[in-house]
mmCIF file of C-alpha atoms in Angstrom:
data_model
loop_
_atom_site.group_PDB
_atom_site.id
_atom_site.type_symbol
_atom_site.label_atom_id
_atom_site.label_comp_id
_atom_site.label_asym_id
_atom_site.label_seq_id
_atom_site.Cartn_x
_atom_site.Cartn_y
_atom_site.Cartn_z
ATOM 1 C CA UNK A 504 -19.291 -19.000 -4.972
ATOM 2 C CA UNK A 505 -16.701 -18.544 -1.752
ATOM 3 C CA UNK A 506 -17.180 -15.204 -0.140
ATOM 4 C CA UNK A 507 -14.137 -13.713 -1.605
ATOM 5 C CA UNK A 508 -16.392 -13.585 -5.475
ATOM 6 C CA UNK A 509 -19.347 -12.151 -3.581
ATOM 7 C CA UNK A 510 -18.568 -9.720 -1.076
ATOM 8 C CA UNK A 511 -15.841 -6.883 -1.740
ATOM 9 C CA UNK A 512 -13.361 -6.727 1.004
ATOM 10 C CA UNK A 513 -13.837 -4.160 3.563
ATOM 11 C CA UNK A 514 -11.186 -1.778 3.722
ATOM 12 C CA UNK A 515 -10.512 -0.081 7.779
ATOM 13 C CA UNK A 516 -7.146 1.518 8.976
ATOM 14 C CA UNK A 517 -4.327 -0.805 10.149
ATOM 15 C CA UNK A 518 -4.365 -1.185 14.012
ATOM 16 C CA UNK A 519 -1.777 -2.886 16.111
ATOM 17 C CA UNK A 520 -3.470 -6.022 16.273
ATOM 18 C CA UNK A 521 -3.717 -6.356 12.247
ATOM 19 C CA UNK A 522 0.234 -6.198 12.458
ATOM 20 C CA UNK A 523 0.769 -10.713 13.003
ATOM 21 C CA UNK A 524 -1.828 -11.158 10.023
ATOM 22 C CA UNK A 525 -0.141 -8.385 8.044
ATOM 23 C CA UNK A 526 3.200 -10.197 8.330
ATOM 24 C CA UNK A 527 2.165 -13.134 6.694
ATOM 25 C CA UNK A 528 0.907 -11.700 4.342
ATOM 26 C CA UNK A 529 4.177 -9.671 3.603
ATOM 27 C CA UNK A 530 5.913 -12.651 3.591
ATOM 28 C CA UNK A 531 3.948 -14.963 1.195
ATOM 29 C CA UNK A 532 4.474 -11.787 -1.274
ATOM 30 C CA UNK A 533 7.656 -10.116 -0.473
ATOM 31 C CA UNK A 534 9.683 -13.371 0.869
ATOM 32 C CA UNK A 535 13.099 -11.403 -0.361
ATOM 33 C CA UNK A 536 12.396 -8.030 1.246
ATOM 34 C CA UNK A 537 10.220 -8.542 4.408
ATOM 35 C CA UNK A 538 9.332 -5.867 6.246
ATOM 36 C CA UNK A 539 9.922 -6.643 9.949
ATOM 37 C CA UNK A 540 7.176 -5.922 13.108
ATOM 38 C CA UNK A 541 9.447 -2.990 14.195
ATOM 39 C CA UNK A 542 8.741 -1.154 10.999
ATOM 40 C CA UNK A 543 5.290 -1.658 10.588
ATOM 41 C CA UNK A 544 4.856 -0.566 14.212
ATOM 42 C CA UNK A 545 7.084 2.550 14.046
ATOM 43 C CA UNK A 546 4.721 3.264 10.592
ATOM 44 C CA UNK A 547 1.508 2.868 12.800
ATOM 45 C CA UNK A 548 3.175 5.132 15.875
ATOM 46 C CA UNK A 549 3.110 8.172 13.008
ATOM 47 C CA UNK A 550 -0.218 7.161 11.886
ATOM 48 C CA UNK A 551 -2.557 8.497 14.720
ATOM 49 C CA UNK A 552 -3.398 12.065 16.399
ATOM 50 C CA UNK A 553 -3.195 15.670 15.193
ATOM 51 C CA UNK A 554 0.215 15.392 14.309
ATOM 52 C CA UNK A 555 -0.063 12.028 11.812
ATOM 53 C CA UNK A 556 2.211 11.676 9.023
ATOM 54 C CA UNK A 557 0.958 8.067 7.845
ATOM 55 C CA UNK A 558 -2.177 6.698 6.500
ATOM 56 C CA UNK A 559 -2.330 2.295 6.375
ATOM 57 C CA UNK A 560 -5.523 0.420 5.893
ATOM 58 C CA UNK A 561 -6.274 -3.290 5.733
ATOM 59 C CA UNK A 562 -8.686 -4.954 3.577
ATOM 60 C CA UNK A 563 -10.490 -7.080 5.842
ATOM 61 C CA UNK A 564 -12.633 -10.325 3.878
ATOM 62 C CA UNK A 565 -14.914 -11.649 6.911
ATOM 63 C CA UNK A 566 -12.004 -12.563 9.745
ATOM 64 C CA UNK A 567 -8.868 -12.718 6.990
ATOM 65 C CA UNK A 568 -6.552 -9.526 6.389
ATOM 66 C CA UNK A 569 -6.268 -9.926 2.561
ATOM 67 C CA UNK A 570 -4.722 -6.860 1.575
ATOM 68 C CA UNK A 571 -2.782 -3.838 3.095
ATOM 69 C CA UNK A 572 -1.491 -0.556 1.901
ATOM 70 C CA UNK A 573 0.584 2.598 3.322
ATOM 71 C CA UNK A 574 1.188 5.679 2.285
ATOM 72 C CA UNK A 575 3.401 8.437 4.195
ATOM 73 C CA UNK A 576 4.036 12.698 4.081
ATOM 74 C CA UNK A 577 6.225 15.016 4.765
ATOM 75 C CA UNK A 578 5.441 18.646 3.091
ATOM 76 C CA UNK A 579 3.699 18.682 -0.042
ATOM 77 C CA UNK A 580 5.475 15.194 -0.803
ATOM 78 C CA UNK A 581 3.881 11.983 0.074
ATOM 79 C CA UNK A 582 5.495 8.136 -0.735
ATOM 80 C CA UNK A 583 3.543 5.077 -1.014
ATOM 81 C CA UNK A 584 5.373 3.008 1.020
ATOM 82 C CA UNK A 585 3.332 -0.488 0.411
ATOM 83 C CA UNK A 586 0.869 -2.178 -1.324
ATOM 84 C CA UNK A 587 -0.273 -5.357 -1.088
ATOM 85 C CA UNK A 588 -2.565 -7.723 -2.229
ATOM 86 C CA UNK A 589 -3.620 -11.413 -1.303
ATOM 87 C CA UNK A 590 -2.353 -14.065 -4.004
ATOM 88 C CA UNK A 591 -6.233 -15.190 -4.421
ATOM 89 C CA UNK A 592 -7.773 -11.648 -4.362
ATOM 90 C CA UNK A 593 -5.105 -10.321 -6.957
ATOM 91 C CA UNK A 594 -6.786 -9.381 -10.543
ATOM 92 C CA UNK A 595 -10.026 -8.061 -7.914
ATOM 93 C CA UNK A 596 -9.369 -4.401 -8.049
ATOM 94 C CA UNK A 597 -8.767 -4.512 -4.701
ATOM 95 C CA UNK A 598 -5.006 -2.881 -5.341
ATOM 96 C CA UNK A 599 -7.081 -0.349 -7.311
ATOM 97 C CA UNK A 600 -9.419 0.334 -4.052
ATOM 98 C CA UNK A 601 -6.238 0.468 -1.842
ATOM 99 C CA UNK A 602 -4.386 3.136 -4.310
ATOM 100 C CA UNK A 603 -7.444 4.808 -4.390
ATOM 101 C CA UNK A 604 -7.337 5.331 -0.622
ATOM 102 C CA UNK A 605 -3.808 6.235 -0.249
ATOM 103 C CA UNK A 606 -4.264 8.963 -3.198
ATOM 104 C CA UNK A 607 -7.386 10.264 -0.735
ATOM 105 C CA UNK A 608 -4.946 10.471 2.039
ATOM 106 C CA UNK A 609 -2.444 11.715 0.578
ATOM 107 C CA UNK A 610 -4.747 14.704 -0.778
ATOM 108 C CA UNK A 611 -5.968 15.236 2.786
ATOM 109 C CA UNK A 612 -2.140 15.584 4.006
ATOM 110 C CA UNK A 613 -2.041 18.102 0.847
ATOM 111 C CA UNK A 614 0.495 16.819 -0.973
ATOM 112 C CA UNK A 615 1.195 18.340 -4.411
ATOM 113 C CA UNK A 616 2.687 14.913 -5.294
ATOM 114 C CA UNK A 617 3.413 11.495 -4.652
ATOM 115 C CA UNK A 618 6.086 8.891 -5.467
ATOM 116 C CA UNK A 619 6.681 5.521 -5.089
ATOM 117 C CA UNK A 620 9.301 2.700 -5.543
ATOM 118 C CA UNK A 621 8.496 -0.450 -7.687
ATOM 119 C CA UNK A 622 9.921 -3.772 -8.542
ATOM 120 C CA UNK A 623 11.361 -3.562 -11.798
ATOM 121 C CA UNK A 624 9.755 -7.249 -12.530
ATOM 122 C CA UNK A 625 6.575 -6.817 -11.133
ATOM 123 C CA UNK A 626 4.796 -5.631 -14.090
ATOM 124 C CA UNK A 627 1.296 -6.214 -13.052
ATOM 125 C CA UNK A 628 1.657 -3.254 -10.289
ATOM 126 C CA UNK A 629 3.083 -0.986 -12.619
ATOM 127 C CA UNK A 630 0.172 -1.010 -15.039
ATOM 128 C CA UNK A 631 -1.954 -0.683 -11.431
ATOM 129 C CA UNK A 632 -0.061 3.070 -11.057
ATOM 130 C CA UNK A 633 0.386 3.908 -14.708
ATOM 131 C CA UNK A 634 -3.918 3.762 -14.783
ATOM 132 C CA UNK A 635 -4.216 5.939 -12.156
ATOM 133 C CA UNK A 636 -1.906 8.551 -14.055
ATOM 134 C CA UNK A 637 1.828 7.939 -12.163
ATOM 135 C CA UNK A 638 4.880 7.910 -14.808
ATOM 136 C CA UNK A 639 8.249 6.641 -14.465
ATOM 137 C CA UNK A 640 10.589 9.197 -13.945
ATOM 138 C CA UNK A 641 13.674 6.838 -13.003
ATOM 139 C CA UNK A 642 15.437 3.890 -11.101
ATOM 140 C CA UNK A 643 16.926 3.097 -8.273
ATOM 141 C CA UNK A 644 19.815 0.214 -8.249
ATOM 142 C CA UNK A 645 19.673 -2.400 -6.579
ATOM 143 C CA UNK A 646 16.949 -1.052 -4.189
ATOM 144 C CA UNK A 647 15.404 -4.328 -3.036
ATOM 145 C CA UNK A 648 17.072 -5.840 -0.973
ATOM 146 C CA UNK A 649 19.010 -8.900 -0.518
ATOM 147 C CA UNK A 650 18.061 -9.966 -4.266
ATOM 148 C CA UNK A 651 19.345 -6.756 -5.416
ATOM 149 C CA UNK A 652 16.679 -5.915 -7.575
ATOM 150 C CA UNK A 653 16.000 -2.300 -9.064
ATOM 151 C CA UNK A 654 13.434 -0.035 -8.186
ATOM 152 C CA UNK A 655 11.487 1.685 -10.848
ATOM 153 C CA UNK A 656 10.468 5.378 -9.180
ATOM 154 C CA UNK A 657 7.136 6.691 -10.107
ATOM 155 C CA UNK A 658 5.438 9.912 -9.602
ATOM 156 C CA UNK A 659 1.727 11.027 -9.694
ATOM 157 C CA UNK A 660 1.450 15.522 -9.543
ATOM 158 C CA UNK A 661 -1.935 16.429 -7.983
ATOM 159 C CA UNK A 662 -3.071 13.308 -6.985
ATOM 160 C CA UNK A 663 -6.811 14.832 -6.071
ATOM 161 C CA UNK A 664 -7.115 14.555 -9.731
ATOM 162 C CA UNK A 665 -6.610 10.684 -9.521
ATOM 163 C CA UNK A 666 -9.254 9.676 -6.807
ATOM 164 C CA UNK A 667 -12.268 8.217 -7.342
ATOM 165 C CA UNK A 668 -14.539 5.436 -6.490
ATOM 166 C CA UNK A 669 -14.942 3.539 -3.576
ATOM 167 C CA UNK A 670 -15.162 4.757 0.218
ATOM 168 C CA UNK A 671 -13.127 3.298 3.361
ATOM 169 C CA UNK A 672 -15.254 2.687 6.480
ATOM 170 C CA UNK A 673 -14.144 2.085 10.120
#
Protein backbone atom coordinates (compact mmCIF):
# COMPACT_ATOMS: atom_id res chain seq x y z
CA UNK A 1 0.00 0.00 0.00
CA UNK A 2 1.76 3.67 -0.83
CA UNK A 3 0.93 6.16 1.84
CA UNK A 4 -1.59 7.96 -0.18
CA UNK A 5 -4.26 4.43 0.51
CA UNK A 6 -3.29 4.54 4.17
CA UNK A 7 -3.05 7.80 5.62
CA UNK A 8 -5.77 10.61 4.82
CA UNK A 9 -4.16 13.78 3.77
CA UNK A 10 -3.78 16.39 6.30
CA UNK A 11 -5.57 19.39 5.56
CA UNK A 12 -3.68 23.08 7.16
CA UNK A 13 -4.30 26.68 5.74
CA UNK A 14 -2.36 27.77 2.61
CA UNK A 15 0.82 29.78 3.58
CA UNK A 16 3.09 31.62 1.25
CA UNK A 17 5.46 28.97 0.93
CA UNK A 18 2.66 26.30 -0.25
CA UNK A 19 2.12 28.88 -3.21
CA UNK A 20 5.32 27.03 -5.92
CA UNK A 21 3.74 23.50 -5.00
CA UNK A 22 0.23 24.89 -5.42
CA UNK A 23 1.09 26.06 -8.94
CA UNK A 24 1.87 22.87 -10.20
CA UNK A 25 -0.63 21.54 -9.14
CA UNK A 26 -2.97 24.19 -10.83
CA UNK A 27 -1.35 23.59 -13.81
CA UNK A 28 -1.40 19.74 -14.23
CA UNK A 29 -5.37 20.37 -13.66
CA UNK A 30 -6.31 23.67 -15.02
CA UNK A 31 -3.53 23.87 -17.97
CA UNK A 32 -6.23 26.29 -19.96
CA UNK A 33 -7.05 28.66 -17.10
CA UNK A 34 -4.00 28.90 -14.72
CA UNK A 35 -4.17 30.91 -12.03
CA UNK A 36 -0.96 32.99 -11.81
CA UNK A 37 1.39 33.57 -8.32
CA UNK A 38 0.01 37.18 -8.19
CA UNK A 39 -3.47 35.91 -7.59
CA UNK A 40 -2.94 33.33 -5.28
CA UNK A 41 -0.82 35.77 -3.27
CA UNK A 42 -3.26 38.73 -3.38
CA UNK A 43 -5.97 35.69 -2.16
CA UNK A 44 -3.56 34.83 0.81
CA UNK A 45 -2.92 38.86 1.64
CA UNK A 46 -7.02 38.83 2.49
CA UNK A 47 -6.72 35.63 4.22
CA UNK A 48 -5.07 36.61 7.62
CA UNK A 49 -5.94 39.04 10.72
CA UNK A 50 -9.17 40.45 12.16
CA UNK A 51 -10.18 41.82 9.06
CA UNK A 52 -9.89 38.36 6.71
CA UNK A 53 -12.13 37.91 3.91
CA UNK A 54 -10.54 34.49 2.58
CA UNK A 55 -10.21 31.07 3.90
CA UNK A 56 -7.49 28.48 1.60
CA UNK A 57 -6.18 25.26 2.95
CA UNK A 58 -3.83 22.67 1.48
CA UNK A 59 -4.04 19.06 1.83
CA UNK A 60 -0.71 18.12 2.77
CA UNK A 61 0.19 13.91 2.11
CA UNK A 62 3.67 13.57 4.08
CA UNK A 63 5.96 16.46 2.15
CA UNK A 64 3.50 16.66 -1.22
CA UNK A 65 0.67 19.45 -1.49
CA UNK A 66 -2.02 17.18 -3.07
CA UNK A 67 -4.95 19.22 -2.92
CA UNK A 68 -6.01 22.93 -2.35
CA UNK A 69 -9.19 24.82 -1.94
CA UNK A 70 -10.43 28.62 -1.43
CA UNK A 71 -13.27 30.08 -0.55
CA UNK A 72 -13.91 34.03 -0.22
CA UNK A 73 -16.79 36.69 1.56
CA UNK A 74 -18.08 39.68 1.30
CA UNK A 75 -21.53 40.23 3.38
CA UNK A 76 -23.67 37.39 3.84
CA UNK A 77 -22.30 36.09 0.32
CA UNK A 78 -19.35 33.88 0.10
CA UNK A 79 -17.77 32.26 -3.50
CA UNK A 80 -15.74 29.24 -3.71
CA UNK A 81 -13.16 30.38 -5.66
CA UNK A 82 -11.10 26.88 -6.13
CA UNK A 83 -10.97 23.47 -5.63
CA UNK A 84 -8.60 21.17 -6.39
CA UNK A 85 -7.61 17.83 -6.21
CA UNK A 86 -4.41 15.71 -7.11
CA UNK A 87 -4.96 13.44 -10.34
CA UNK A 88 -3.98 10.25 -8.03
CA UNK A 89 -5.95 11.31 -4.88
CA UNK A 90 -9.16 12.13 -7.03
CA UNK A 91 -12.22 9.56 -6.27
CA UNK A 92 -10.57 9.87 -2.22
CA UNK A 93 -13.10 12.20 -0.80
CA UNK A 94 -10.58 14.44 -0.33
CA UNK A 95 -12.67 17.22 -2.59
CA UNK A 96 -15.46 16.23 -0.18
CA UNK A 97 -13.07 17.09 3.00
CA UNK A 98 -11.96 20.36 1.23
CA UNK A 99 -15.81 21.51 0.49
CA UNK A 100 -16.47 20.55 3.78
CA UNK A 101 -13.96 23.09 5.10
CA UNK A 102 -14.79 25.92 2.92
CA UNK A 103 -18.68 25.43 3.88
CA UNK A 104 -17.17 25.71 7.78
CA UNK A 105 -15.57 28.89 6.80
CA UNK A 106 -17.84 30.23 5.07
CA UNK A 107 -20.42 29.71 8.10
CA UNK A 108 -17.87 31.34 10.41
CA UNK A 109 -17.75 34.53 7.95
CA UNK A 110 -21.76 34.14 8.30
CA UNK A 111 -22.70 33.90 5.07
CA UNK A 112 -26.38 33.16 4.32
CA UNK A 113 -25.10 31.66 1.03
CA UNK A 114 -22.55 30.58 -1.21
CA UNK A 115 -21.92 30.28 -4.96
CA UNK A 116 -19.58 29.00 -7.14
CA UNK A 117 -18.53 28.76 -10.87
CA UNK A 118 -18.04 25.30 -12.58
CA UNK A 119 -16.79 23.83 -15.76
CA UNK A 120 -19.61 22.92 -17.74
CA UNK A 121 -17.58 19.50 -18.70
CA UNK A 122 -16.31 18.64 -15.55
CA UNK A 123 -19.04 16.51 -14.39
CA UNK A 124 -17.35 14.69 -11.65
CA UNK A 125 -17.19 18.14 -9.50
CA UNK A 126 -20.61 18.89 -10.09
CA UNK A 127 -21.99 15.73 -8.53
CA UNK A 128 -19.14 16.73 -5.61
CA UNK A 129 -21.53 20.14 -4.95
CA UNK A 130 -24.90 18.75 -5.94
CA UNK A 131 -24.21 16.05 -2.66
CA UNK A 132 -23.56 18.59 -0.46
CA UNK A 133 -27.00 20.31 -1.42
CA UNK A 134 -25.75 23.31 -4.13
CA UNK A 135 -28.19 23.59 -7.33
CA UNK A 136 -27.64 25.11 -10.56
CA UNK A 137 -29.22 28.23 -10.86
CA UNK A 138 -27.47 29.33 -14.28
CA UNK A 139 -24.43 29.87 -16.70
CA UNK A 140 -22.01 31.97 -17.46
CA UNK A 141 -20.60 32.13 -21.28
CA UNK A 142 -17.65 31.57 -22.09
CA UNK A 143 -16.28 32.07 -18.51
CA UNK A 144 -13.09 30.01 -18.73
CA UNK A 145 -10.82 31.38 -20.24
CA UNK A 146 -8.83 31.12 -23.29
CA UNK A 147 -10.85 27.79 -24.24
CA UNK A 148 -13.95 29.65 -23.85
CA UNK A 149 -15.72 27.26 -21.94
CA UNK A 150 -19.04 27.98 -19.89
CA UNK A 151 -19.42 28.20 -16.39
CA UNK A 152 -22.24 26.43 -14.71
CA UNK A 153 -23.17 28.82 -11.41
CA UNK A 154 -24.20 27.01 -8.36
CA UNK A 155 -25.60 28.05 -5.13
CA UNK A 156 -25.82 26.39 -1.64
CA UNK A 157 -28.52 28.78 1.06
CA UNK A 158 -27.40 28.16 4.68
CA UNK A 159 -24.49 26.34 4.18
CA UNK A 160 -24.20 25.46 8.21
CA UNK A 161 -26.75 23.00 7.21
CA UNK A 162 -24.21 21.30 4.78
CA UNK A 163 -21.11 20.73 7.12
CA UNK A 164 -20.14 17.81 8.54
CA UNK A 165 -17.38 15.41 9.06
CA UNK A 166 -13.91 15.82 9.22
CA UNK A 167 -11.78 18.56 11.18
CA UNK A 168 -8.78 20.81 9.73
CA UNK A 169 -5.70 21.01 12.00
CA UNK A 170 -2.73 23.46 11.88
Amino acid sequence: MTESTTVPPRLREMRWWDIDPVLELERDLFPEDTWSRGMFWSELAHARGPEATRRYLVAEQGERIVGYAGLASSGDQADIQTIAVARDHQGTGLGGRLLTELLRAATAFDCAEVMLECRIDNVRAQKLYERFGFEAIGFRRGYYQPGNVDALVMRLTDPSTSVQGTEIHG
